[in-house]
Amino acid sequence: MLKIENLHAEVERKAILKGLNLKVKPGEIHAIMGPNGAGKSTLASVIAGKEDYEVTQGIIELDGEDISELDPDERAHAGIFLSFQYPVEIPGVTVTNFIKTAINESRKAQGLDEMSAKDMLKKIRQKSSLLEIDRKFLSRSLNEGFSGGEKKRNEIFQMAMLEPKLAILDETDSGLDIDALRVVANGVNTLKSSNNAIIVITHYQRLLDHIIPDFVHVLHDGKIVKTGDASLAHELEAKGYDWIKEKIIS
Amino acid sequence: MDLKEKIVSSYVAFEDGVNMNSDVHEIRSKAFQNFEKLGFPSKKIEAWKYTSLNAVLREDYCLFPNKKKTVTLPQVKDHFIHDIDTYKVVFVDGKYSSFLSETTHDNFDVCLMSSALAKPKYKPIIENYFNKVAKQDHLTSLNTAFVKEGAYIHIPRNTEVEKPIQIINFTTGTEDAIMTQPRNLIVVEQNAYVQIIERHQSLTQNAALTNVVTEIFADRYATVDYYKIQNDHTSASLVDNTFIEQQSESTVAVHTFSFGGKVTRNNLNFYQMGKHINSTLKGITIIEGKQHVDHHTLVHHTAPNCESHQDYKGIFNERAVGVFNGKVVVEKDAQKTNAYQQNNNVLVSDRSTINAKPQLEIFADDVKCSHGCTTGQLDEQALFYMQQRGIPKKEARALLMYAFANTVLESVKIPEVKERITKLIAMKLSVRIGFDL
Ligand SMILES: Nc1ncnc2c1ncn2[C@@H]1O[C@H](COP(=O)(O)OP(=O)(O)OP(=O)(O)O)[C@@H](O)[C@H]1O
Ligand SMILES: [Mg+2]
């Protein structure tokens, strides 16, 4: 599904991704861990097509198609979803109106008619129940004044509404309390199928107790320096990153 | 001949058409002398530093159009809020159109200034209120000198007017260029309530200049909810002079939506004369090309425990120019005043400009006055976020601008007005916005 080879990217002339390789197949869950500033969010932004990040080398393909020239909205239409580490507040646009607009723009891009109001409501009802979201939330301005955890839950609600092919969850667990973590993880697991894939960026093992990854990658200094199975996350939790860094040096 | 000369030399002819032996004509004559002395304001005057009328005054305006042009309803229907029942006071080229209007004298008066000035039964109100709160500046004097027609609204105490009132001035373009000077008087007595929508609209691309003066009196516990919809052709200019006097416990809100016109100058003045008064001034300006919109607001607090709330949003594209000058005066006696002023602007193009200047003159010590002014571009991070969710950049920009303006719409109390403005904004931003606010 996703193929990244030798990816180099920079922002403001500063190299951040330095030859990164990653392959994700349908049905897989990949976890990306790594120290602060390693480039995890940058990778997510580059996949999503953020303009400030310049890809200087390498390829990004989705289902065999080069997506590196596509605008972020076109990538979204192709099925990429990014749950932001820091979701943006948009005063004046309610959650409901925002998600309606997003869904209908995607449908328009695919040559489909707008979703009927009835179907839209049904879907909103279903997905907000899945994520145990208070309906009152839906008429509030998007992310404005939301708590950290509420923002993250709202991101996954949008993911549930948009049903992406490839979802990248950037530290969705940070800010969630223990119960919320379980709700959100259950939501993600429910959305998971053999046709889609998920990349989970996280610092902590606890999310991976709920969303069990097929692969765990360690991103360090713009490269993936180690890949393992779910047990690698436990090892990292116990030992930190120093042993990996030392290994690289030696 | 320049416009001032033309106006001055036409005065004798104007006098032939009005009753010269009246108190009102005394007022006119005085105002005429004042205008003769002052002339039009130039950029040398501080209050007009950023707005030049030169280009506007260069046109050869017809001052007293005589050609009669009939206007049919389908022609102008779109300029009304037509999906709800309203009273209407409609003028075509400065003349009353009974055909398009719907006035009343039941319980309260929604009618014409010309009859109010002429008929004895209106005399007490005219004597008490006419030209009392209006300032004697250049353009207000000019309007007063030629006072003849406009809307007259008188709501007696404890009366709630259930339908909104629309005041609409059309210019038809039968003349190459036309100048009109409507004069409105709105008196809302104790504990009365009224909603008013005002609009100036030309029906062709011919030049038009409107110099309108509106005086509003809100007596104790009265509520006035006023909407100005400014979406005229780019050949039409407007100087709107509105003066509002409020007594204790009254509430007046004025929303100004400026989307059109060539040069638009709004002089919006609130004079608070009692305690526990609430004044709201809000505006959305969205302009492009070489359009120019200037908001000059004044809130004068004279007594304790009053509030004023100003919120103006502007979006300026291409070479559009915006001006915001918000003056708040808090007199020594006006303790516990709560005056809030916010002016936020988005410059969409790097050739557009905004001149924003808050002016606070505070002579009381126990007050809460806040003002904020921002000018910026659209939030790139928010644009990326929206695009990531599949909303194309153009729509994302529009949605953001829309959201930006939205806080001003929240306080619009007539749903149909809100809907109309929402549509106008969508049109201005050339997007189809697939949701309602
Ligand atoms: N817009 C930018 N301008 C300048 N530097 C940037 C920008 N975006 C990212 N960086 C830098 O790139 C590096 C990688 O940042 P990134 O956000 O990808 O790290 P991360 O792995 O997600 O870290 P964390 O675990 O703290 O979220 C950091 O040094 C960061 O300061
Ligand atoms: Mg990060």
XYZ file of C-alpha atoms and ligand atoms in Angstrom:
719
model
C 0.000 0.000 0.000
C 2.603 2.551 1.109
C 6.127 2.428 -0.183
C 8.757 4.892 0.963
C 12.294 4.539 -0.305
C 15.370 6.535 0.528
C 13.285 9.513 1.570
C 15.146 12.733 2.235
C 13.215 15.782 3.333
C 14.139 19.171 4.676
C 12.434 22.124 6.216
C 13.924 25.581 5.985
C 17.054 24.069 4.462
C 17.535 21.802 7.452
C 17.698 18.086 6.603
C 15.335 16.121 8.824
C 14.603 12.875 7.035
C 17.793 11.322 5.834
C 17.158 8.238 3.751
C 14.096 6.647 5.265
C 12.599 3.342 4.097
C 9.187 2.020 5.035
C 6.783 -0.456 3.470
C 3.241 -0.907 4.717
C 0.910 -3.570 3.336
C -2.882 -3.648 3.623
C -4.045 -5.082 6.909
C -0.875 -4.158 8.765
C -0.294 -2.036 11.804
C 3.080 -0.347 12.119
C 4.325 1.461 15.169
C 6.974 4.137 14.900
C 8.824 5.074 18.044
C 11.881 7.180 18.600
C 13.313 10.029 20.642
C 11.994 13.585 20.561
C 13.012 15.448 17.472
C 13.855 12.278 15.542
C 11.549 13.255 12.687
C 8.413 11.201 13.337
C 5.937 14.040 12.917
C 7.942 15.278 9.974
C 7.529 11.913 8.300
C 3.789 12.074 8.919
C 3.592 15.588 7.473
C 5.656 14.637 4.437
C 3.364 11.685 3.709
C 0.354 13.976 4.097
C 1.921 16.511 1.735
C 2.621 19.533 3.875
C 4.040 22.302 1.722
C 6.810 23.532 4.029
C 8.552 20.175 3.796
C 10.658 19.710 0.734
C 11.336 16.206 -0.472
C 14.843 16.342 -1.906
C 15.281 12.656 -2.711
C 13.444 9.372 -2.681
C 9.975 8.108 -3.496
C 6.595 7.979 -1.802
C 4.055 5.701 -3.430
C 0.530 4.818 -2.494
C -0.823 1.727 -4.227
C 1.959 1.950 -6.755
C 1.290 5.579 -7.636
C 3.748 8.350 -6.965
C 1.968 10.790 -4.671
C 4.846 13.147 -4.023
C 3.441 15.809 -6.340
C -0.112 15.699 -5.015
C -1.666 18.422 -2.854
C -2.646 17.447 0.687
C -6.341 17.355 -0.212
C -5.651 15.083 -3.172
C -3.723 12.751 -0.911
C -6.628 12.803 1.504
C -8.932 11.870 -1.354
C -6.548 9.004 -2.182
C -7.157 7.688 1.324
C -4.466 9.173 3.547
C -5.485 10.387 6.968
C -3.268 12.042 9.533
C -4.332 12.345 13.133
C -2.371 15.413 14.194
C -0.083 15.475 17.191
C -1.384 19.014 17.715
C -4.853 19.352 16.169
C -5.535 22.902 14.997
C -8.307 25.004 16.490
C -10.716 26.439 13.955
C -13.066 28.880 15.642
C -16.328 29.432 13.847
C -16.601 26.022 12.176
C -18.471 23.369 14.099
C -17.266 19.785 14.235
C -20.350 18.675 12.335
C -20.039 21.237 9.570
C -16.384 20.541 9.206
C -16.760 16.817 8.845
C -19.711 17.228 6.471
C -17.650 19.529 4.292
C -14.697 17.132 4.393
C -16.785 14.118 3.446
C -18.596 15.880 0.661
C -15.403 17.336 -0.784
C -13.937 13.828 -0.894
C -17.072 12.508 -2.530
C -17.009 15.322 -5.039
C -13.406 14.458 -5.923
C -14.494 10.896 -6.521
C -17.369 12.004 -8.733
C -19.999 11.053 -6.183
C -23.034 13.058 -5.133
C -23.185 14.647 -1.730
C -24.136 12.332 1.054
C -27.781 12.770 1.962
C -28.487 14.607 5.190
C -30.114 11.490 6.572
C -27.162 9.222 5.837
C -24.788 11.834 7.176
C -26.656 12.063 10.466
C -26.835 8.317 10.764
C -23.127 8.008 10.223
C -22.337 10.810 12.651
C -24.532 9.154 15.249
C -22.942 5.760 14.747
C -19.339 6.960 14.801
C -19.780 9.310 17.704
C -21.269 6.445 19.705
C -18.328 4.260 18.790
C -15.997 6.849 20.275
C -18.345 7.704 23.130
C -18.461 11.336 22.102
C -21.007 13.569 23.763
C -23.311 14.896 21.020
C -22.998 18.404 22.419
C -19.442 18.304 21.286
C -20.446 18.106 17.670
C -21.941 21.573 17.642
C -18.898 23.216 19.143
C -16.233 24.997 17.153
C -13.654 22.540 15.919
C -11.052 21.894 18.606
C -11.605 25.321 20.116
C -11.203 25.038 23.846
C -11.137 21.247 23.630
C -8.964 19.557 26.212
C -5.931 17.667 24.952
C -7.748 14.367 25.214
C -10.899 15.691 23.587
C -8.911 16.878 20.620
C -7.398 13.438 20.133
C -10.720 11.681 20.444
C -12.152 14.085 17.917
C -9.340 13.237 15.510
C -10.253 9.568 15.669
C -13.913 10.460 15.246
C -12.975 12.181 11.995
C -10.951 9.162 10.982
C -13.995 6.986 11.629
C -16.124 9.287 9.492
C -13.652 9.441 6.611
C -12.682 5.746 6.614
C -9.192 6.204 5.215
C -7.075 3.586 3.528
C -3.965 4.603 5.430
C -4.237 6.289 8.804
C -1.248 7.822 10.539
C -1.855 8.445 14.219
C 0.716 10.879 15.547
C 0.849 10.564 19.333
C -2.880 10.096 19.534
C -2.375 8.524 22.949
C -0.704 11.502 24.551
C -3.236 13.497 26.510
C -5.712 10.629 26.803
C -6.640 9.328 30.227
C -6.712 5.580 30.793
C -10.402 5.151 29.974
C -10.214 7.405 26.947
C -7.198 5.486 25.715
C -9.227 2.289 25.802
C -12.187 3.882 24.017
C -10.019 5.387 21.311
C -8.022 2.166 20.864
C -11.231 0.153 20.601
C -12.459 2.624 18.018
C -9.309 2.235 15.994
C -9.479 -1.558 16.213
C -13.076 -1.528 15.039
C -12.088 0.525 12.004
C -9.214 -1.796 11.196
C -9.714 -4.225 8.339
C -7.670 -6.283 5.938
C -7.976 -3.505 3.372
C -6.573 -0.643 5.360
C -3.418 0.025 7.294
C -2.381 2.092 10.286
C 0.848 3.749 11.290
C 0.941 4.537 14.992
C 3.484 7.046 16.201
C 3.907 6.810 19.942
C 6.313 7.107 22.826
C 4.628 4.562 25.045
C 4.038 0.889 25.109
C 0.600 1.257 26.741
C -1.183 2.200 23.485
C 0.381 -0.812 21.826
C -1.191 -3.064 24.459
C -4.491 -2.124 22.846
C -3.500 -1.626 19.247
C -1.141 -4.481 18.641
C 1.404 -3.701 15.963
C 2.768 -6.123 13.407
C 5.970 -4.116 13.246
C 7.721 -1.682 15.515
C 10.232 0.724 13.990
C 12.687 2.962 15.713
C 13.192 6.296 14.001
C 16.362 8.084 14.941
C 17.969 11.070 13.278
C 15.775 10.879 10.200
C 16.181 7.191 9.513
C 14.595 3.958 10.615
C 17.417 2.330 12.503
C 15.709 -0.740 13.883
C 12.632 -2.773 13.101
C 11.163 -5.546 15.164
C 7.877 -7.074 16.258
C 5.641 -5.997 19.156
C 8.221 -7.141 21.676
C 10.593 -4.389 20.577
C 8.254 -1.841 22.123
C 8.529 -3.594 25.481
C 12.265 -3.623 25.182
C 12.319 0.105 24.438
C 10.004 0.814 27.334
C 12.424 -0.994 29.648
C 15.729 0.178 28.233
C 15.130 3.511 26.493
C 16.882 4.474 23.290
C 20.499 4.783 24.374
C 21.426 1.208 23.578
C 20.181 1.672 20.021
C 22.014 4.946 19.602
C 25.203 3.346 20.921
C 24.829 0.435 18.559
C 24.571 2.832 15.635
C 27.719 4.608 16.672
C 29.669 1.393 17.090
C -18.067 73.503 -11.934
C -17.077 71.481 -8.942
C -19.660 69.622 -6.935
C -19.699 72.034 -4.029
C -20.381 74.985 -6.313
C -23.042 73.047 -8.111
C -24.741 72.165 -4.855
C -24.521 75.663 -3.445
C -25.900 77.254 -6.577
C -28.781 74.809 -6.701
C -30.080 75.757 -3.280
C -32.461 78.453 -4.402
C -34.114 76.035 -6.795
C -34.367 73.473 -4.016
C -36.055 76.005 -1.753
C -38.779 76.517 -4.338
C -39.922 72.979 -3.709
C -40.176 73.117 0.077
C -42.073 75.067 2.682
C -39.755 77.908 3.536
C -41.843 79.197 6.405
C -41.178 76.392 8.799
C -38.931 75.627 11.725
C -37.418 72.837 9.725
C -36.409 75.259 7.031
C -34.628 77.324 9.631
C -32.602 74.249 10.427
C -31.965 73.629 6.751
C -30.755 77.162 6.136
C -28.376 77.048 9.056
C -27.000 73.727 7.875
C -26.652 75.135 4.385
C -24.553 78.005 5.673
C -22.486 75.526 7.576
C -21.849 73.399 4.513
C -21.068 76.469 2.441
C -18.392 77.293 4.968
C -17.027 73.780 5.453
C -17.389 72.226 2.015
C -16.452 68.599 1.560
C -13.913 67.044 3.911
C -10.409 66.649 2.535
C -7.619 64.308 3.552
C -6.075 67.161 5.503
C -8.708 66.625 8.165
C -7.586 63.998 10.661
C -10.860 62.058 10.467
C -10.516 61.776 6.701
C -6.809 61.080 6.539
C -7.165 57.648 4.978
C -10.275 58.195 2.901
C -10.324 60.484 -0.068
C -13.564 61.550 -1.661
C -11.802 63.271 -4.559
C -12.512 60.629 -7.167
C -16.091 60.340 -5.973
C -16.723 64.090 -6.042
C -15.418 64.435 -9.581
C -18.591 62.963 -11.101
C -21.203 65.336 -12.464
C -24.062 64.247 -10.255
C -27.635 65.058 -10.954
C -28.940 66.496 -7.684
C -32.693 66.558 -8.233
C -33.599 63.821 -10.669
C -36.867 64.480 -12.410
C -37.162 61.674 -14.886
C -39.560 59.193 -13.548
C -38.554 55.643 -13.867
C -40.852 52.859 -12.890
C -39.288 49.906 -11.230
C -40.937 46.532 -11.271
C -40.874 44.169 -8.373
C -39.015 41.310 -10.126
C -36.278 43.822 -10.963
C -35.566 44.620 -7.352
C -36.903 41.646 -5.456
C -33.433 40.251 -4.839
C -32.474 43.340 -2.918
C -35.200 42.800 -0.376
C -35.256 40.316 2.361
C -38.317 38.920 0.639
C -38.808 35.601 2.325
C -40.306 37.148 5.430
C -43.071 39.606 6.043
C -41.695 43.101 6.659
C -42.694 46.716 6.599
C -40.963 48.523 3.777
C -40.139 52.123 3.123
C -38.751 52.208 -0.392
C -37.355 55.102 -2.380
C -36.479 55.157 -6.049
C -34.032 57.862 -7.072
C -34.809 59.627 -3.822
C -38.575 59.566 -4.330
C -40.992 57.510 -2.326
C -42.344 54.453 -4.083
C -45.728 53.618 -2.621
C -45.944 50.660 -4.951
C -42.903 48.941 -3.441
C -43.547 50.072 0.112
C -45.612 48.751 2.933
C -46.040 51.410 5.572
C -48.302 51.639 8.590
C -49.918 54.020 11.044
C -51.543 51.377 13.218
C -50.196 51.588 16.749
C -46.966 53.032 15.443
C -45.699 54.992 12.460
C -43.590 53.592 9.675
C -43.845 56.212 6.981
C -42.200 59.115 5.228
C -40.034 61.928 6.422
C -41.718 64.279 3.939
C -45.092 63.831 5.593
C -43.615 63.917 9.077
C -42.024 67.255 8.256
C -45.226 68.641 6.774
C -48.081 67.401 8.947
C -48.886 69.057 12.281
C -49.554 65.802 14.100
C -45.867 64.853 13.831
C -44.705 68.235 14.973
C -43.985 67.356 18.610
C -41.732 64.482 17.619
C -39.984 66.485 14.921
C -39.433 69.345 17.346
C -38.049 67.054 19.987
C -35.896 64.820 17.906
C -35.183 66.060 14.424
C -31.547 67.130 13.960
C -30.909 66.885 17.675
C -28.261 64.191 17.857
C -26.818 64.687 14.375
C -23.408 66.315 14.399
C -22.961 69.506 12.424
C -20.039 68.288 10.369
C -19.414 68.671 6.629
C -21.554 65.936 5.226
C -24.233 65.857 7.871
C -24.739 69.596 7.348
C -25.017 68.985 3.633
C -27.687 66.375 4.217
C -29.574 68.569 6.656
C -29.510 71.491 4.248
C -31.429 69.439 1.705
C -33.651 67.450 4.034
C -36.785 66.389 2.249
C -37.307 62.652 2.197
C -36.449 59.488 4.035
C -37.957 57.047 6.469
C -39.798 58.180 9.567
C -40.308 55.580 12.245
C -41.945 56.275 15.568
C -42.623 53.455 17.999
C -44.572 54.506 21.107
C -43.862 53.072 24.534
C -44.345 49.389 25.293
C -44.801 48.544 21.637
C -43.091 45.561 20.155
C -42.927 45.753 16.380
C -43.202 42.165 15.300
C -42.109 42.503 11.695
C -38.735 43.965 10.761
C -38.754 47.241 8.860
C -36.757 47.568 5.650
C -35.561 50.956 4.474
C -34.371 50.658 0.899
C -33.086 53.322 -1.435
C -32.754 52.390 -5.100
C -31.100 54.411 -7.790
C -32.149 53.436 -11.283
C -29.419 54.853 -13.462
C -31.720 56.995 -15.585
C -29.219 59.734 -14.945
C -25.541 59.196 -15.755
C -24.717 60.037 -12.199
C -26.975 60.736 -9.280
C -26.574 62.019 -5.776
C -29.198 61.281 -3.155
C -29.441 62.366 0.452
C -31.973 60.353 2.397
C -32.731 61.398 5.929
C -34.118 58.920 8.415
C -35.531 59.562 11.853
C -36.218 56.692 14.193
C -37.729 57.316 17.591
C -38.223 54.316 19.830
C -39.945 55.136 23.078
C -39.754 53.498 26.482
C -39.663 49.736 26.478
C -40.432 49.519 22.746
C -38.717 47.135 20.368
C -37.909 47.362 16.686
C -35.729 45.674 14.070
C -34.600 47.627 11.037
C -32.743 46.715 7.868
C -31.270 49.474 5.722
C -29.940 49.172 2.231
C -28.778 51.435 -0.592
C -28.701 49.842 -3.982
C -28.120 51.059 -7.510
C -29.683 49.086 -10.302
C -27.097 49.931 -12.942
C -23.397 50.623 -13.174
C -23.972 54.379 -13.386
C -22.283 56.455 -10.750
C -24.206 57.092 -7.571
C -23.357 58.950 -4.411
C -25.473 58.606 -1.324
C -25.033 60.838 1.679
C -27.459 59.475 4.212
C -28.122 60.663 7.737
C -29.992 58.508 10.241
C -30.900 59.649 13.727
C -31.988 57.052 16.229
C -33.381 57.679 19.702
C -33.752 54.810 22.096
C -35.603 55.789 25.217
C -35.394 53.939 28.535
C -35.587 50.155 28.232
C -35.985 50.408 24.468
C -34.339 47.910 22.119
C -33.226 48.668 18.591
C -31.702 46.022 16.379
C -30.321 47.556 13.201
C -28.716 45.992 10.124
C -26.973 47.807 7.322
C -26.407 45.778 4.189
C -23.902 47.457 1.890
C -23.390 45.485 -1.272
C -23.683 48.046 -4.028
C -22.031 48.196 -7.462
C -18.434 49.370 -7.619
C -19.690 52.568 -9.233
C -21.673 53.564 -6.158
C -20.323 55.383 -3.136
C -21.905 55.820 0.243
C -21.383 58.102 3.181
C -23.486 56.783 6.024
C -23.847 59.105 9.000
C -25.677 57.448 11.847
C -26.237 59.085 15.212
C -27.718 57.198 18.093
C -28.818 58.579 21.426
C -29.567 56.087 24.154
C -31.292 56.544 27.498
C -30.909 54.365 30.595
C -31.305 50.605 30.268
C -31.685 50.740 26.502
C -30.050 48.320 24.094
C -29.005 49.217 20.568
C -27.082 46.995 18.183
C -25.918 48.006 14.733
C -24.468 45.443 12.345
C -22.834 46.753 9.196
C -22.103 44.355 6.345
C -19.887 45.979 3.749
C -19.286 43.897 0.665
C -19.662 46.368 -2.163
C -19.395 49.916 -3.360
C -16.601 52.101 -4.558
C -15.959 54.234 -1.500
C -17.973 53.529 1.627
C -17.626 55.611 4.732
C -19.541 54.670 7.843
C -19.733 57.275 10.569
C -21.427 55.441 13.374
C -21.884 57.465 16.559
C -23.346 56.280 19.833
C -24.129 58.738 22.597
C -25.032 57.100 25.887
C -27.063 59.454 28.047
C -27.997 57.234 30.990
C -27.076 54.249 33.099
C -26.983 50.559 32.309
C -26.951 51.110 28.579
C -25.821 48.492 26.147
C -24.405 49.441 22.745
C -23.217 46.945 20.180
C -21.349 47.810 16.982
C -20.376 44.991 14.705
C -19.250 44.739 11.147
C -17.997 42.431 8.462
C -16.143 43.931 5.538
C -15.148 41.797 2.575
C -13.883 43.749 -0.392
C -11.557 43.423 -3.348
C -10.491 45.249 -6.480
C -10.067 48.911 -5.619
C -12.909 49.032 -3.154
C -12.575 51.149 -0.052
C -14.478 50.790 3.196
C -13.941 53.084 6.160
C -15.530 52.493 9.556
C -15.395 55.442 11.896
C -17.078 54.587 15.151
C -17.627 56.618 18.261
C -19.032 55.476 21.559
C -19.506 58.195 24.107
C -20.009 56.933 27.649
C -21.328 59.601 29.997
C -22.968 57.697 32.872
C -22.061 54.753 35.115
C -22.527 51.035 34.536
C -22.783 51.018 30.766
C -21.384 48.683 28.200
C -20.238 48.932 24.635
C -19.165 46.058 22.507
C -17.420 46.500 19.173
C -16.361 43.704 16.898
C -15.272 44.471 13.340
C -13.826 41.912 10.983
C -12.311 42.712 7.620
C -11.081 40.638 4.707
C -9.234 42.575 2.050
C -8.242 41.164 -1.305
C -6.399 42.607 -4.308
C -5.951 46.339 -3.860
C -8.800 46.910 -1.473
C -8.330 49.413 1.326
C -9.882 49.244 4.745
C -9.958 51.838 7.483
C -11.045 51.289 11.043
C -11.055 54.147 13.484
C -12.773 53.293 16.717
C -13.068 56.012 19.278
C -14.287 55.375 22.793
C -14.783 58.244 25.191
C -15.427 57.520 28.851
C -16.416 60.616 30.797
C -15.436 61.216 34.402
C -18.856 60.163 35.690
C -18.996 56.992 33.665
C -17.574 54.701 36.341
C -17.870 50.942 35.907
C -17.975 51.317 32.173
C -17.223 48.154 30.279
C -16.002 49.038 26.812
C -14.760 46.335 24.523
C -13.374 46.876 21.068
C -11.990 44.323 18.690
C -10.865 44.817 15.106
C -9.414 41.880 13.212
C -8.299 41.916 9.640
C -7.051 39.479 7.078
C -5.049 40.770 4.171
C -5.488 38.185 1.459
C -3.245 39.942 -1.029
C -0.041 41.783 -0.270
C -1.328 44.821 -2.128
C -4.344 45.288 0.091
C -4.109 47.626 3.055
C -5.790 48.337 6.341
C -5.381 51.431 8.460
C -6.583 50.641 11.924
C -6.589 53.019 14.811
C -8.252 52.620 18.177
C -8.683 55.840 20.108
C -9.453 55.631 23.784
C -10.134 58.724 25.831
C -10.784 57.648 29.379
C -11.442 60.121 32.160
C -12.951 57.737 34.726
C -10.757 55.522 36.887
C -12.910 52.508 37.620
C -13.510 51.163 34.133
C -12.856 48.079 32.071
C -11.747 49.030 28.609
C -10.130 46.599 26.264
C -9.206 46.913 22.674
C -7.420 44.639 20.327
C -6.449 44.941 16.742
C -4.905 42.270 14.587
C -3.939 42.155 10.968
C -2.653 38.996 9.450
C -2.788 36.337 6.825
C -4.727 33.133 7.014
C -3.361 30.512 9.383
C -1.230 28.155 7.265
C -1.384 25.382 9.822
C -5.173 25.494 9.791
C -5.175 25.427 5.992
C -3.009 22.322 6.010
C -5.233 20.693 8.597
C -8.313 21.285 6.480
C -6.637 20.159 3.295
C -5.516 17.022 5.073
C -9.187 16.266 5.666
C -9.872 16.563 1.944
C -10.974 20.182 1.666
C -9.243 21.817 -1.342
C -7.194 24.908 -0.658
C -9.619 27.353 -2.220
C -12.536 26.032 -0.197
C -10.356 25.777 2.886
C -9.416 29.430 2.536
C -13.031 30.388 2.083
C -14.106 28.334 5.029
C -11.446 29.917 7.200
C -12.436 33.414 6.165
C -15.990 32.474 6.734
C -15.210 31.160 10.170
C -13.207 34.282 10.843
C -16.223 36.452 10.105
C -18.593 34.158 11.917
C -18.393 35.687 15.383
C -20.023 38.769 13.952
C -22.907 36.769 12.502
C -23.659 35.046 15.765
C -25.423 38.086 17.117
C -27.641 38.582 14.069
C -31.156 38.056 15.354
C -33.134 37.821 12.106
C -32.489 34.350 10.647
C -33.254 35.482 7.097
C -30.735 38.294 7.391
C -28.171 35.849 8.666
C -28.880 33.522 5.782
C -28.679 36.349 3.297
C -25.367 37.547 4.648
C -24.052 33.997 4.701
C -24.903 33.676 1.012
C -23.360 37.019 0.200
C -20.170 36.003 1.942
C -20.063 32.721 0.046
C -20.582 34.650 -3.175
C -17.904 37.160 -2.273
C -15.447 34.368 -1.603
C -16.636 32.620 -4.786
C -17.280 29.309 -3.192
C -20.280 27.208 -2.747
C -20.360 26.639 0.951
C -22.027 23.358 1.626
C -23.327 24.051 5.084
C -25.257 26.521 7.063
C -23.993 28.414 10.009
N 8.781 23.882 10.542
C 9.956 23.575 11.094
N 10.941 24.492 11.135
C 12.136 24.186 11.677
N 12.434 23.014 12.234
C 11.501 22.065 12.233
C 10.213 22.292 11.678
N 9.475 21.173 11.811
C 10.282 20.295 12.441
N 11.485 20.820 12.683
C 12.601 20.165 13.360
O 12.722 18.877 12.819
C 13.089 17.949 13.833
C 12.121 16.795 13.851
O 10.886 17.260 14.331
P 9.618 16.304 14.481
O 8.490 17.135 14.914
O 9.464 15.532 13.229
O 10.095 15.340 15.655
P 9.324 14.168 16.369
O 10.110 12.942 16.135
O 7.916 14.154 15.956
O 9.463 14.600 17.882
P 8.436 14.456 19.128
O 8.614 13.102 19.658
O 8.919 15.475 20.099
O 7.066 14.754 18.617
C 13.135 18.710 15.134
O 14.459 19.049 15.406
C 12.327 19.957 14.826
O 12.753 21.064 15.579
Mg 6.122 14.548 16.858
